[in-house]
Amino acid sequence: MKARPTIADLASTAKVSISTVNRILNGSSSVKPRTIERVQKAAEEIGFYGRGVIEDRQRNARPSYCFGFLLQQSTRELYRLFGSSIVNACQRRSGEKVEALVEFVDVLSPENIANRLDALGEKCDAVSVIAGDHPLIGQTIHSLKLRGKPTVAYITDQSAPDRAGYVGTDNWKLGRTAAWFLAQTAQSPGRVAVFIGNHRYQCQDVSDASFRSYMREHAPHIQIDDSRPTHEEPEEAHRIVSQLLSELDDLRGIFIIGGGISGVLRALREAAPERRDKVKVVCRDLGPETRKGLTEGLITAALCHPMDRISDELVATMIASLTHRDSPAILQRIVPFETITPESV
């Protein structure tokens, strides 16, 4: 009969001292988490009888954080999906215990966002925020940094020099990709309308500029109208698209960079089939409304944030911002966007 592995066997397999194994088994706090992890893996390898105790010690030895996430518009399914994905990313962390405090801002004034961000920072070790770029928000980010609370800009960057990092997609490439789709699918010369949520969202402004850059280079037959802000409101998007469809016979495409896709789709559904079939739509992200629009053929392509991957990157960046708190570097994590078409949804 094979002898049961001993503490000495475990120490030898893990390449640590017997006293280190004893300290772990006795619950000593003087052993580094990485060492406990190595011993736990060795215990699994040799079938050590006390591996349940070691696993418990490993869980208790993990660093513990409370992170705050300030998202927008609780009424929008897309932001609720972002929130759920962030919570799941926190739960997936194996080396740390991360508590996620997700809050939504419905009043999008800079004053309200700055106040909510400041209050969230009081409760958390680090925070992230989706918001338009504004001096009031930048001042709050500065104040949080002075209090040892790093802020990571999410989805759309901030100009605040005291931000700890940014996690999002390459919005320059995204805008040019959207332009490529519309240039390839527009059936004849005409106009393209661009919708943004707000001029202060850097991600939208960069995408808008690169979209126009591509069209100037490769599609001079397409005229691009001035960007139209929807203020992230579907009703405003519906009003504008309905007006364009009734007034412009040469409307060939819509690039919607910000919120309001449900209003755009409603206006297209209300239009005559021969009218809406001439208008190609490219939008951002894959919420329920976008998915339905793709399956109906109303949307040509959706350029999306990969939820799981970008959420994992956000949490990792917030941990890194605390680990390297004294570093002057701003952490940048660019996650490739996904392209979804009616045939791949």
Tab-separated table of C-alpha atoms in Angstrom:
chain	number	residue	atom	x	y	z
A	1	MET	CA	0.000	0.000	0.000
A	2	LYS	CA	1.391	3.414	-0.994
A	3	ALA	CA	2.328	5.628	1.948
A	4	ARG	CA	0.409	8.835	2.448
A	5	PRO	CA	2.435	11.925	1.359
A	6	THR	CA	4.035	13.694	4.288
A	7	ILE	CA	4.771	17.346	5.032
A	8	ALA	CA	8.350	16.657	4.036
A	9	ASP	CA	7.172	15.285	0.655
A	10	LEU	CA	5.060	18.398	0.130
A	11	ALA	CA	7.906	20.728	1.023
A	12	SER	CA	10.240	18.905	-1.349
A	13	THR	CA	7.747	18.996	-4.239
A	14	ALA	CA	6.979	22.697	-3.704
A	15	LYS	CA	10.690	23.497	-3.195
A	16	VAL	CA	10.065	25.219	0.139
A	17	SER	CA	11.143	24.450	3.689
A	18	ILE	CA	9.191	22.198	6.034
A	19	SER	CA	8.760	25.189	8.364
A	20	THR	CA	7.078	27.136	5.529
A	21	VAL	CA	4.560	24.330	5.005
A	22	ASN	CA	3.903	24.235	8.755
A	23	ARG	CA	3.309	27.999	8.849
A	24	ILE	CA	0.777	27.670	6.031
A	25	LEU	CA	-1.039	24.796	7.734
A	26	ASN	CA	-1.080	26.713	11.034
A	27	GLY	CA	-2.546	29.827	9.405
A	28	SER	CA	0.470	32.094	9.712
A	29	SER	CA	0.142	35.411	7.872
A	30	SER	CA	3.889	35.631	7.215
A	31	VAL	CA	3.837	33.478	4.057
A	32	LYS	CA	3.538	35.222	0.695
A	33	PRO	CA	0.421	34.453	-1.390
A	34	ARG	CA	2.573	33.223	-4.292
A	35	THR	CA	4.309	30.742	-2.008
A	36	ILE	CA	0.958	29.471	-0.724
A	37	GLU	CA	-0.203	29.047	-4.309
A	38	ARG	CA	2.921	27.031	-5.172
A	39	VAL	CA	2.411	24.799	-2.140
A	40	GLN	CA	-1.267	24.350	-2.985
A	41	LYS	CA	-0.400	23.202	-6.520
A	42	ALA	CA	2.166	20.794	-5.130
A	43	ALA	CA	-0.431	19.443	-2.684
A	44	GLU	CA	-2.790	18.747	-5.584
A	45	GLU	CA	0.022	17.070	-7.499
A	46	ILE	CA	0.976	14.587	-4.796
A	47	GLY	CA	-2.464	14.167	-3.200
A	48	PHE	CA	-1.499	15.695	0.140
A	49	TYR	CA	-4.160	15.062	2.793
A	50	GLY	CA	-4.270	18.685	3.977
A	51	ARG	CA	-4.836	20.368	0.636
A	52	GLY	CA	-8.299	21.605	1.686
A	53	VAL	CA	-6.682	23.532	4.534
A	54	ILE	CA	-4.068	24.956	2.163
A	55	GLU	CA	-6.751	26.035	-0.315
A	56	ASP	CA	-8.518	27.851	2.527
A	57	ARG	CA	-5.258	29.564	3.504
A	58	GLN	CA	-4.746	30.566	-0.127
A	59	ARG	CA	-8.182	32.166	-0.315
A	60	ASN	CA	-7.638	34.093	2.893
A	61	ALA	CA	-4.175	35.256	1.819
A	62	ARG	CA	-5.414	36.916	-1.400
A	63	PRO	CA	-5.303	40.724	-1.509
A	64	SER	CA	-8.730	42.257	-1.075
A	65	TYR	CA	-10.058	45.269	-3.020
A	66	CYS	CA	-13.252	47.245	-3.385
A	67	PHE	CA	-13.562	48.792	-6.850
A	68	GLY	CA	-16.133	51.335	-7.947
A	69	PHE	CA	-17.525	51.482	-11.489
A	70	LEU	CA	-19.485	54.559	-12.552
A	71	LEU	CA	-21.460	53.722	-15.689
A	72	GLN	CA	-24.207	55.630	-17.478
A	73	GLN	CA	-27.952	55.418	-17.964
A	74	SER	CA	-29.459	52.609	-15.944
A	75	THR	CA	-32.343	52.522	-18.431
A	76	ARG	CA	-30.092	51.335	-21.276
A	77	GLU	CA	-29.692	47.577	-21.539
A	78	LEU	CA	-26.183	47.997	-22.961
A	79	TYR	CA	-24.859	49.635	-19.796
A	80	ARG	CA	-26.536	47.010	-17.647
A	81	LEU	CA	-24.680	44.397	-19.734
A	82	PHE	CA	-21.431	46.277	-19.104
A	83	GLY	CA	-22.191	46.232	-15.377
A	84	SER	CA	-22.918	42.503	-15.273
A	85	SER	CA	-19.782	41.759	-17.260
A	86	ILE	CA	-17.672	43.807	-14.830
A	87	VAL	CA	-19.107	41.958	-11.812
A	88	ASN	CA	-18.299	38.624	-13.494
A	89	ALA	CA	-14.755	39.796	-14.257
A	90	CYS	CA	-14.227	40.642	-10.586
A	91	GLN	CA	-15.474	37.208	-9.576
A	92	ARG	CA	-13.107	35.538	-12.049
A	93	ARG	CA	-10.009	36.938	-10.347
A	94	SER	CA	-8.169	34.027	-8.764
A	95	GLY	CA	-5.272	35.960	-7.220
A	96	GLU	CA	-7.357	38.622	-5.495
A	97	LYS	CA	-10.713	39.144	-3.832
A	98	VAL	CA	-12.422	41.975	-5.691
A	99	GLU	CA	-15.722	43.474	-4.615
A	100	ALA	CA	-17.486	45.354	-7.417
A	101	LEU	CA	-19.600	48.388	-6.614
A	102	VAL	CA	-21.410	49.284	-9.853
A	103	GLU	CA	-23.398	52.524	-10.032
A	104	PHE	CA	-25.272	54.201	-12.890
A	105	VAL	CA	-25.635	57.896	-13.669
A	106	ASP	CA	-28.901	58.949	-15.323
A	107	VAL	CA	-28.337	62.718	-15.155
A	108	LEU	CA	-25.327	63.180	-17.436
A	109	SER	CA	-24.340	66.712	-16.470
A	110	PRO	CA	-20.602	67.077	-15.663
A	111	GLU	CA	-21.479	68.408	-12.204
A	112	ASN	CA	-23.533	65.349	-11.331
A	113	ILE	CA	-20.981	62.891	-12.713
A	114	ALA	CA	-18.152	64.629	-10.829
A	115	ASN	CA	-20.118	64.513	-7.557
A	116	ARG	CA	-21.049	60.862	-8.030
A	117	LEU	CA	-17.460	59.941	-8.890
A	118	ASP	CA	-16.158	61.717	-5.801
A	119	ALA	CA	-18.679	59.944	-3.558
A	120	LEU	CA	-17.836	56.570	-5.093
A	121	GLY	CA	-14.151	57.200	-4.459
A	122	GLU	CA	-14.883	57.621	-0.752
A	123	LYS	CA	-16.088	54.010	-0.600
A	124	CYS	CA	-13.573	52.297	-2.889
A	125	ASP	CA	-9.863	51.629	-3.336
A	126	ALA	CA	-9.962	52.617	-7.028
A	127	VAL	CA	-12.652	53.748	-9.452
A	128	SER	CA	-13.400	53.708	-13.167
A	129	VAL	CA	-15.720	55.994	-15.075
A	130	ILE	CA	-17.473	56.313	-18.429
A	131	ALA	CA	-18.013	60.014	-19.033
A	132	GLY	CA	-17.513	62.868	-21.423
A	133	ASP	CA	-14.250	64.766	-21.057
A	134	HIS	CA	-14.827	67.842	-18.879
A	135	PRO	CA	-12.684	69.998	-16.535
A	136	LEU	CA	-14.984	69.305	-13.574
A	137	ILE	CA	-14.483	65.567	-13.983
A	138	GLY	CA	-10.743	66.110	-14.450
A	139	GLN	CA	-10.621	68.058	-11.183
A	140	THR	CA	-12.372	65.210	-9.377
A	141	ILE	CA	-9.870	62.719	-10.818
A	142	HIS	CA	-7.072	64.955	-9.510
A	143	SER	CA	-8.685	65.136	-6.070
A	144	LEU	CA	-9.101	61.353	-5.928
A	145	LYS	CA	-5.455	60.840	-6.848
A	146	LEU	CA	-4.358	63.084	-3.975
A	147	ARG	CA	-6.412	60.856	-1.659
A	148	GLY	CA	-4.741	57.713	-3.014
A	149	LYS	CA	-7.721	56.637	-5.137
A	150	PRO	CA	-6.640	56.028	-8.765
A	151	THR	CA	-9.192	56.574	-11.548
A	152	VAL	CA	-9.257	54.565	-14.771
A	153	ALA	CA	-11.148	55.961	-17.782
A	154	TYR	CA	-13.274	53.246	-19.379
A	155	ILE	CA	-14.521	53.027	-22.989
A	156	THR	CA	-13.837	56.749	-23.553
A	157	ASP	CA	-10.619	58.434	-22.425
A	158	GLN	CA	-10.196	61.554	-20.313
A	159	SER	CA	-7.695	64.364	-20.836
A	160	ALA	CA	-7.105	64.624	-17.070
A	161	PRO	CA	-3.333	64.167	-16.569
A	162	ASP	CA	-3.965	62.546	-13.178
A	163	ARG	CA	-5.959	59.621	-14.499
A	164	ALA	CA	-4.331	56.267	-13.751
A	165	GLY	CA	-5.177	54.632	-17.051
A	166	TYR	CA	-7.511	54.055	-19.967
A	167	VAL	CA	-9.159	50.815	-21.125
A	168	GLY	CA	-10.999	50.761	-24.446
A	169	THR	CA	-10.792	50.042	-28.148
A	170	ASP	CA	-8.747	51.708	-30.881
A	171	ASN	CA	-11.338	54.270	-31.890
A	172	TRP	CA	-9.310	55.566	-34.837
A	173	LYS	CA	-9.390	52.117	-36.454
A	174	LEU	CA	-13.038	51.707	-35.499
A	175	GLY	CA	-14.087	54.867	-37.330
A	176	ARG	CA	-12.189	53.923	-40.466
A	177	THR	CA	-13.676	50.414	-40.370
A	178	ALA	CA	-17.176	51.893	-40.184
A	179	ALA	CA	-16.352	54.099	-43.173
A	180	TRP	CA	-15.087	51.088	-45.125
A	181	PHE	CA	-18.391	49.258	-44.566
A	182	LEU	CA	-20.497	52.188	-45.712
A	183	ALA	CA	-18.259	52.980	-48.693
A	184	GLN	CA	-18.449	49.351	-49.819
A	185	THR	CA	-22.195	48.947	-49.369
A	186	ALA	CA	-23.558	52.336	-50.508
A	187	GLN	CA	-25.325	51.581	-53.787
A	188	SER	CA	-24.816	55.004	-55.355
A	189	PRO	CA	-23.421	58.479	-54.593
A	190	GLY	CA	-25.211	60.285	-51.798
A	191	ARG	CA	-25.079	61.433	-48.198
A	192	VAL	CA	-24.052	59.773	-44.964
A	193	ALA	CA	-25.323	61.029	-41.596
A	194	VAL	CA	-23.144	60.706	-38.498
A	195	PHE	CA	-24.731	60.555	-35.042
A	196	ILE	CA	-22.784	61.101	-31.844
A	197	GLY	CA	-23.996	61.174	-28.267
A	198	ASN	CA	-22.010	64.208	-27.204
A	199	HIS	CA	-18.975	66.061	-28.561
A	200	ARG	CA	-17.184	65.593	-25.219
A	201	TYR	CA	-16.915	61.799	-25.551
A	202	GLN	CA	-13.373	61.294	-26.811
A	203	CYS	CA	-14.102	57.828	-28.202
A	204	GLN	CA	-16.876	59.247	-30.369
A	205	ASP	CA	-14.935	62.313	-31.472
A	206	VAL	CA	-11.941	60.215	-32.572
A	207	SER	CA	-14.173	57.747	-34.423
A	208	ASP	CA	-15.941	60.643	-36.153
A	209	ALA	CA	-12.628	62.161	-37.302
A	210	SER	CA	-11.211	58.879	-38.622
A	211	PHE	CA	-14.499	58.053	-40.370
A	212	ARG	CA	-14.240	61.329	-42.302
A	213	SER	CA	-10.548	60.725	-42.961
A	214	TYR	CA	-11.279	57.420	-44.696
A	215	MET	CA	-14.144	58.851	-46.730
A	216	ARG	CA	-11.993	61.738	-47.972
A	217	GLU	CA	-9.342	59.261	-49.123
A	218	HIS	CA	-11.460	56.494	-50.595
A	219	ALA	CA	-15.060	57.616	-51.149
A	220	PRO	CA	-15.165	61.179	-52.510
A	221	HIS	CA	-18.555	60.409	-54.063
A	222	ILE	CA	-20.107	60.261	-50.584
A	223	GLN	CA	-20.973	63.505	-48.820
A	224	ILE	CA	-20.782	63.468	-45.027
A	225	ASP	CA	-23.079	65.799	-43.134
A	226	ASP	CA	-22.086	67.575	-39.939
A	227	SER	CA	-22.297	65.293	-36.912
A	228	ARG	CA	-25.638	65.327	-35.174
A	229	PRO	CA	-25.689	64.923	-31.361
A	230	THR	CA	-28.427	62.680	-29.959
A	231	HIS	CA	-27.479	63.306	-26.306
A	232	GLU	CA	-27.753	59.523	-25.962
A	233	GLU	CA	-31.565	59.822	-26.302
A	234	PRO	CA	-33.449	57.378	-28.596
A	235	GLU	CA	-36.325	59.849	-29.085
A	236	GLU	CA	-33.964	62.481	-30.434
A	237	ALA	CA	-32.352	59.938	-32.770
A	238	HIS	CA	-35.808	58.877	-33.974
A	239	ARG	CA	-36.809	62.477	-34.674
A	240	ILE	CA	-33.663	63.245	-36.672
A	241	VAL	CA	-33.732	60.045	-38.763
A	242	SER	CA	-37.429	60.419	-39.523
A	243	GLN	CA	-36.759	63.957	-40.745
A	244	LEU	CA	-33.790	62.865	-42.870
A	245	LEU	CA	-35.769	60.059	-44.494
A	246	SER	CA	-38.560	62.446	-45.397
A	247	GLU	CA	-36.319	65.248	-46.709
A	248	LEU	CA	-33.282	63.583	-48.300
A	249	ASP	CA	-33.716	61.310	-51.312
A	250	ASP	CA	-29.959	60.684	-51.429
A	251	LEU	CA	-29.421	59.427	-47.857
A	252	ARG	CA	-27.268	56.315	-48.265
A	253	GLY	CA	-25.858	55.593	-44.836
A	254	ILE	CA	-25.921	56.263	-41.099
A	255	PHE	CA	-22.971	55.894	-38.746
A	256	ILE	CA	-24.255	56.004	-35.168
A	257	ILE	CA	-21.323	56.307	-32.793
A	258	GLY	CA	-23.212	57.086	-29.588
A	259	GLY	CA	-26.517	56.131	-28.018
A	260	GLY	CA	-29.910	56.177	-29.683
A	261	ILE	CA	-29.806	53.083	-31.893
A	262	SER	CA	-33.329	52.052	-30.859
A	263	GLY	CA	-34.666	55.376	-32.142
A	264	VAL	CA	-32.796	55.004	-35.427
A	265	LEU	CA	-34.204	51.517	-35.945
A	266	ARG	CA	-37.742	52.628	-35.113
A	267	ALA	CA	-37.551	55.370	-37.746
A	268	LEU	CA	-36.280	52.885	-40.341
A	269	ARG	CA	-39.082	50.417	-39.553
A	270	GLU	CA	-41.634	53.192	-40.026
A	271	ALA	CA	-40.235	54.084	-43.455
A	272	ALA	CA	-41.336	52.462	-46.698
A	273	PRO	CA	-39.250	49.346	-47.554
A	274	GLU	CA	-37.955	50.839	-50.809
A	275	ARG	CA	-36.755	53.887	-48.838
A	276	ARG	CA	-35.037	52.177	-45.919
A	277	ASP	CA	-33.398	49.528	-48.140
A	278	LYS	CA	-31.201	52.259	-49.610
A	279	VAL	CA	-29.842	53.268	-46.180
A	280	LYS	CA	-27.022	51.232	-44.646
A	281	VAL	CA	-26.383	51.497	-40.897
A	282	VAL	CA	-23.183	50.907	-38.926
A	283	CYS	CA	-23.331	51.247	-35.142
A	284	ARG	CA	-21.528	50.490	-31.894
A	285	ASP	CA	-21.988	47.530	-29.542
A	286	LEU	CA	-24.373	44.607	-29.357
A	287	GLY	CA	-27.318	45.168	-27.045
A	288	PRO	CA	-30.761	43.591	-27.531
A	289	GLU	CA	-31.932	46.351	-29.915
A	290	THR	CA	-28.788	46.066	-32.034
A	291	ARG	CA	-29.104	42.293	-32.193
A	292	LYS	CA	-32.702	42.604	-33.375
A	293	GLY	CA	-31.708	45.195	-35.979
A	294	LEU	CA	-28.997	42.905	-37.307
A	295	THR	CA	-31.354	39.949	-37.618
A	296	GLU	CA	-33.853	42.160	-39.475
A	297	GLY	CA	-31.155	43.301	-41.885
A	298	LEU	CA	-31.525	46.942	-40.849
A	299	ILE	CA	-27.936	47.103	-39.583
A	300	THR	CA	-24.997	46.338	-41.864
A	301	ALA	CA	-22.422	45.966	-39.076
A	302	ALA	CA	-21.981	46.543	-35.353
A	303	LEU	CA	-18.461	47.308	-34.079
A	304	CYS	CA	-18.445	46.057	-30.520
A	305	HIS	CA	-16.502	46.027	-27.284
A	306	PRO	CA	-15.799	42.351	-26.423
A	307	MET	CA	-17.534	42.322	-23.052
A	308	ASP	CA	-15.598	39.633	-21.193
A	309	ARG	CA	-12.156	40.591	-22.422
A	310	ILE	CA	-12.498	44.337	-21.923
A	311	SER	CA	-13.993	43.826	-18.442
A	312	ASP	CA	-11.070	41.569	-17.490
A	313	GLU	CA	-8.632	44.213	-18.765
A	314	LEU	CA	-10.394	46.919	-16.775
A	315	VAL	CA	-10.172	45.031	-13.479
A	316	ALA	CA	-6.531	44.074	-14.140
A	317	THR	CA	-5.670	47.700	-14.919
A	318	MET	CA	-7.289	48.920	-11.715
A	319	ILE	CA	-5.265	46.390	-9.719
A	320	ALA	CA	-2.106	47.498	-11.547
A	321	SER	CA	-2.900	51.143	-10.788
A	322	LEU	CA	-2.816	50.315	-7.072
A	323	THR	CA	0.253	48.095	-7.337
A	324	HIS	CA	2.175	50.872	-9.144
A	325	ARG	CA	0.506	53.768	-7.384
A	326	ASP	CA	3.646	55.928	-7.370
A	327	SER	CA	4.417	55.490	-11.053
A	328	PRO	CA	3.832	58.581	-13.239
A	329	ALA	CA	2.930	56.370	-16.221
A	330	ILE	CA	-0.666	56.275	-17.459
A	331	LEU	CA	-1.678	52.685	-18.142
A	332	GLN	CA	-3.147	52.112	-21.597
A	333	ARG	CA	-5.014	48.907	-22.458
A	334	ILE	CA	-6.325	48.783	-26.024
A	335	VAL	CA	-8.673	45.862	-26.706
A	336	PRO	CA	-9.495	44.944	-30.335
A	337	PHE	CA	-13.139	45.517	-31.210
A	338	GLU	CA	-15.377	42.797	-32.628
A	339	THR	CA	-17.215	43.113	-35.945
A	340	ILE	CA	-20.722	41.649	-35.980
A	341	THR	CA	-22.782	41.394	-39.186
A	342	PRO	CA	-26.254	39.964	-39.884
A	343	GLU	CA	-24.640	36.683	-40.915
A	344	SER	CA	-22.579	36.308	-37.730
A	345	VAL	CA	-25.031	37.437	-35.059
